[in-house]
Amino acid sequence: MSSTPAASVLFVCVHNAGRSQMAAGFLTHLAGDRVEVRSAGSIPAEQVNPAAVEAMKEAGIDISGQRPKILTTEAVQASDYVITMGCGDACPIFPGKKYLDWALEDPAGKGVESVRPIRDEIKARIEALIAEIDTKPEV
């Protein structure tokens, strides 16, 4: 097995505090070093949503050490997949990238009970994404 990741994935949402952090946490946890994972936001929050941290902790994944980051052109350019989650037109478009828009409810301002279904939907999408990446032929 090569030491080069099979793909690089960038998750983007407005605040980089909930959906994109949960997605990055699941992908890192489930794919390990097979996939390079980034997340960013068009208007990053001060901290990761505490309800998202708690919901992920229930799933056995600790994202408490993550910090919201600003979306950069370089992050998009360095990624094979760019997955947006409600960031509108803030994400730059480059040829040769696979863009996916995941319509997911925003967990901002919600309690952990309301974040759990969002977390579970993200996990299912991450599992499908890993399956897609794993079936892509090596370049």
Short mmCIF file of C-alpha atoms in Angstrom, two decimals:
data_model
loop_
_atom_site.label_atom_id
_atom_site.label_comp_id
_atom_site.label_asym_id
_atom_site.label_seq_id
_atom_site.Cartn_x
_atom_site.Cartn_y
_atom_site.Cartn_z
CA MET A 1 0.00 0.00 0.00
CA SER A 2 1.37 3.40 -0.95
CA SER A 3 2.01 6.10 1.63
CA THR A 4 0.30 8.66 -0.60
CA PRO A 5 -3.36 9.24 0.34
CA ALA A 6 -5.92 7.94 -2.18
CA ALA A 7 -7.63 11.34 -2.19
CA SER A 8 -7.72 14.71 -0.53
CA VAL A 9 -11.06 16.00 0.75
CA LEU A 10 -12.00 19.52 1.83
CA PHE A 11 -15.22 20.10 3.81
CA VAL A 12 -16.57 23.64 3.71
CA CYS A 13 -19.39 25.28 5.66
CA VAL A 14 -19.95 28.86 6.72
CA HIS A 15 -18.55 28.75 10.27
CA ASN A 16 -16.42 25.57 10.13
CA ALA A 17 -17.81 24.84 13.57
CA GLY A 18 -20.36 22.04 13.11
CA ARG A 19 -21.09 20.12 9.92
CA SER A 20 -17.65 20.39 8.32
CA GLN A 21 -15.89 19.57 11.61
CA MET A 22 -18.09 16.49 12.16
CA ALA A 23 -17.50 15.36 8.56
CA ALA A 24 -13.74 15.82 8.89
CA GLY A 25 -13.79 13.93 12.19
CA PHE A 26 -15.68 10.97 10.69
CA LEU A 27 -13.51 10.83 7.57
CA THR A 28 -10.29 10.96 9.58
CA HIS A 29 -11.59 8.29 11.96
CA LEU A 30 -13.00 5.93 9.31
CA ALA A 31 -10.44 6.33 6.51
CA GLY A 32 -7.29 6.92 8.55
CA ASP A 33 -4.31 8.01 6.49
CA ARG A 34 -5.86 6.69 3.26
CA VAL A 35 -7.49 10.11 2.79
CA GLU A 36 -6.09 13.59 3.45
CA VAL A 37 -8.74 15.62 5.28
CA ARG A 38 -9.22 19.39 5.52
CA SER A 39 -12.07 21.59 6.68
CA ALA A 40 -12.66 25.32 6.47
CA GLY A 41 -15.31 28.00 6.64
CA SER A 42 -16.13 31.12 4.67
CA ILE A 43 -16.72 33.00 7.96
CA PRO A 44 -15.10 30.84 10.67
CA ALA A 45 -16.55 30.85 14.18
CA GLU A 46 -14.47 31.35 17.32
CA GLN A 47 -14.78 27.70 18.35
CA VAL A 48 -16.26 24.37 17.32
CA ASN A 49 -19.94 24.02 18.27
CA PRO A 50 -20.07 22.38 21.76
CA ALA A 51 -23.14 20.33 20.76
CA ALA A 52 -21.23 18.98 17.73
CA VAL A 53 -18.29 18.11 20.00
CA GLU A 54 -20.63 16.29 22.40
CA ALA A 55 -22.48 14.43 19.62
CA MET A 56 -19.19 13.27 18.11
CA LYS A 57 -17.88 12.22 21.54
CA GLU A 58 -20.96 9.95 21.81
CA ALA A 59 -19.83 8.36 18.52
CA GLY A 60 -16.34 7.80 19.94
CA ILE A 61 -14.65 10.65 18.04
CA ASP A 62 -13.01 13.60 19.77
CA ILE A 63 -13.11 16.85 17.76
CA SER A 64 -12.69 19.08 20.82
CA GLY A 65 -9.14 20.02 19.81
CA GLN A 66 -10.19 21.30 16.37
CA ARG A 67 -10.37 25.02 15.56
CA PRO A 68 -12.41 26.70 12.82
CA LYS A 69 -10.22 27.78 9.90
CA ILE A 70 -10.71 30.28 7.08
CA LEU A 71 -11.34 28.91 3.60
CA THR A 72 -8.36 29.55 1.34
CA THR A 73 -7.88 29.19 -2.40
CA GLU A 74 -4.86 26.99 -1.64
CA ALA A 75 -6.96 24.52 0.34
CA VAL A 76 -9.37 24.17 -2.58
CA GLN A 77 -6.55 23.80 -5.09
CA ALA A 78 -4.89 21.07 -2.99
CA SER A 79 -8.09 18.98 -2.71
CA ASP A 80 -9.53 16.31 -5.02
CA TYR A 81 -13.00 16.56 -3.47
CA VAL A 82 -14.59 19.79 -2.27
CA ILE A 83 -17.73 19.14 -0.25
CA THR A 84 -19.79 22.19 0.59
CA MET A 85 -22.44 22.33 3.29
CA GLY A 86 -24.34 25.55 2.89
CA CYS A 87 -21.48 27.93 2.08
CA GLY A 88 -23.24 29.36 -0.97
CA ASP A 89 -21.00 30.94 -3.58
CA ALA A 90 -18.07 31.48 -1.19
CA CYS A 91 -16.18 28.45 -2.46
CA PRO A 92 -13.86 29.06 -5.43
CA ILE A 93 -14.28 26.68 -8.36
CA PHE A 94 -11.27 25.05 -10.04
CA PRO A 95 -11.30 22.58 -12.94
CA GLY A 96 -10.48 18.97 -12.18
CA LYS A 97 -12.01 18.93 -8.70
CA LYS A 98 -15.09 16.95 -7.74
CA TYR A 99 -17.61 19.28 -6.09
CA LEU A 100 -20.42 17.91 -3.96
CA ASP A 101 -23.01 19.99 -2.12
CA TRP A 102 -24.43 18.23 0.90
CA ALA A 103 -27.69 19.85 1.99
CA LEU A 104 -27.51 19.34 5.75
CA GLU A 105 -29.29 21.13 8.54
CA ASP A 106 -27.07 23.64 10.34
CA PRO A 107 -26.42 22.55 13.93
CA ALA A 108 -25.71 26.14 15.08
CA GLY A 109 -27.71 27.04 18.16
CA LYS A 110 -29.12 23.52 18.57
CA GLY A 111 -28.72 21.17 21.50
CA VAL A 112 -27.04 17.78 21.27
CA GLU A 113 -30.44 16.03 20.82
CA SER A 114 -30.98 18.00 17.59
CA VAL A 115 -27.39 17.52 16.43
CA ARG A 116 -27.45 13.71 16.66
CA PRO A 117 -29.56 13.19 13.49
CA ILE A 118 -27.28 15.60 11.57
CA ARG A 119 -24.24 13.69 12.85
CA ASP A 120 -25.77 10.37 11.77
CA GLU A 121 -26.57 11.69 8.28
CA ILE A 122 -23.00 12.99 7.93
CA LYS A 123 -21.63 9.58 8.97
CA ALA A 124 -23.72 7.82 6.31
CA ARG A 125 -22.50 10.27 3.65
CA ILE A 126 -18.89 9.81 4.77
CA GLU A 127 -19.21 6.02 4.51
CA ALA A 128 -20.55 6.40 0.95
CA LEU A 129 -17.74 8.84 0.11
CA ILE A 130 -15.09 6.40 1.37
CA ALA A 131 -16.65 3.64 -0.74
CA GLU A 132 -16.48 5.93 -3.80
CA ILE A 133 -12.85 6.88 -3.12
CA ASP A 134 -11.90 3.24 -2.57
CA THR A 135 -13.35 2.21 -5.93
CA LYS A 136 -11.56 4.93 -7.93
CA PRO A 137 -8.71 3.56 -10.03
CA GLU A 138 -5.21 4.62 -8.96
CA VAL A 139 -3.80 7.32 -11.23
#
